[in-house]
Coordinates of C-alpha atoms in Angstrom, one line a residue:
M1 CA 105.2 38.0 -50.9
K2 CA 103.8 40.6 -48.5
K3 CA 105.9 41.8 -45.7
I4 CA 104.4 43.0 -42.4
I5 CA 106.0 44.7 -39.5
L6 CA 104.3 44.7 -36.1
L7 CA 105.5 47.6 -33.9
C8 CA 105.4 47.3 -30.2
A9 CA 107.0 48.9 -27.2
Q10 CA 110.1 46.7 -26.9
G11 CA 109.7 44.1 -29.6
M12 CA 110.1 41.2 -27.1
S13 CA 106.7 40.0 -25.9
T14 CA 105.3 40.4 -29.4
S15 CA 107.6 37.7 -30.7
F16 CA 105.2 35.1 -29.2
T17 CA 102.2 36.7 -30.9
V18 CA 104.1 36.9 -34.3
Q19 CA 104.9 33.2 -34.1
K20 CA 101.2 32.4 -33.7
I21 CA 100.4 34.5 -36.7
R22 CA 103.2 32.9 -38.8
D23 CA 101.9 29.5 -37.8
E24 CA 98.4 30.4 -39.0
F25 CA 99.7 31.9 -42.3
G26 CA 101.5 28.6 -42.8
K27 CA 98.4 26.5 -42.1
R28 CA 96.7 28.7 -44.7
S29 CA 99.6 28.2 -47.2
M30 CA 100.0 32.0 -47.4
D31 CA 103.4 33.4 -48.4
I32 CA 103.5 36.3 -45.8
E33 CA 106.5 37.5 -43.8
I34 CA 105.7 39.1 -40.5
F35 CA 108.1 40.3 -37.8
A36 CA 108.0 42.3 -34.7
R37 CA 110.2 45.3 -33.9
S38 CA 110.2 48.0 -31.3
D39 CA 108.5 51.3 -32.3
D40 CA 111.9 53.2 -32.5
E41 CA 113.0 50.8 -35.3
I42 CA 110.4 51.8 -37.8
S43 CA 112.8 54.0 -39.9
I44 CA 115.1 51.0 -40.3
Y45 CA 112.4 48.7 -41.7
F46 CA 109.8 51.0 -43.2
D47 CA 111.0 50.8 -46.8
D48 CA 111.0 47.0 -46.9
V49 CA 107.4 46.4 -45.7
D50 CA 103.9 46.6 -47.2
I51 CA 101.9 46.8 -44.0
V52 CA 102.6 48.4 -40.7
L53 CA 100.7 47.1 -37.7
L54 CA 100.8 48.8 -34.3
A55 CA 100.3 46.9 -31.1
P56 CA 97.8 48.6 -28.8
Q57 CA 100.5 49.8 -26.4
V58 CA 102.0 52.0 -29.2
G59 CA 98.6 53.2 -30.5
Y60 CA 99.7 56.7 -29.6
M61 CA 101.9 56.6 -32.7
E62 CA 98.9 56.1 -35.0
D63 CA 98.7 59.6 -36.5
E64 CA 102.4 59.8 -37.2
I65 CA 102.6 56.4 -38.7
R66 CA 99.4 56.8 -40.7
K67 CA 100.7 60.0 -42.3
L68 CA 104.0 58.2 -43.2
C69 CA 102.1 55.3 -44.6
E70 CA 99.7 57.4 -46.7
Q71 CA 102.7 59.4 -48.1
N72 CA 104.3 56.1 -49.2
N73 CA 101.2 54.1 -50.3
K74 CA 101.4 51.6 -47.5
K75 CA 98.7 50.2 -45.3
M76 CA 98.6 50.4 -41.6
A77 CA 96.4 49.5 -38.7
V78 CA 96.3 49.5 -34.9
I79 CA 95.4 46.0 -33.7
P80 CA 92.5 46.4 -31.2
A81 CA 93.4 45.4 -27.7
E82 CA 90.9 42.6 -27.5
V83 CA 92.3 41.1 -30.7
Y84 CA 95.9 41.5 -29.7
G85 CA 95.2 40.3 -26.1
S86 CA 93.6 37.1 -27.4
M87 CA 97.0 35.9 -28.6
N88 CA 94.9 33.7 -30.9
G89 CA 96.6 33.1 -34.2
V90 CA 93.3 32.6 -36.0
V91 CA 91.8 35.8 -34.7
L92 CA 95.0 37.9 -35.3
T93 CA 95.4 36.5 -38.8
D94 CA 91.8 37.2 -39.7
F95 CA 92.3 40.8 -38.6
I96 CA 95.4 41.1 -40.7
L97 CA 93.8 39.6 -43.8
Q98 CA 91.5 42.6 -44.2
Y99 CA 94.6 44.7 -45.0
L100 CA 96.0 42.4 -47.6
D101 CA 95.2 43.0 -51.3

């Protein structure tokens, strides 16, 4: 099972987005765990995830998180604002799938 963390500014509003993604993974019968956390919680969860996604509002962290991910052989991406803003589970899941092995 792949584990994905979606970092955002406060971890609250992203919960709705994560639920849409979970629902879509379920429809596709994919065993993926995804959860949202605030950007300051990355150190708590980093070791337990395979992929780190950044919501657009924390895109300023990209360089720092990319370096950390590269050093630890993890994938990461910043979700484009138009994809994130769509709040469409299909669109979001399709974006994430490009980062799964």
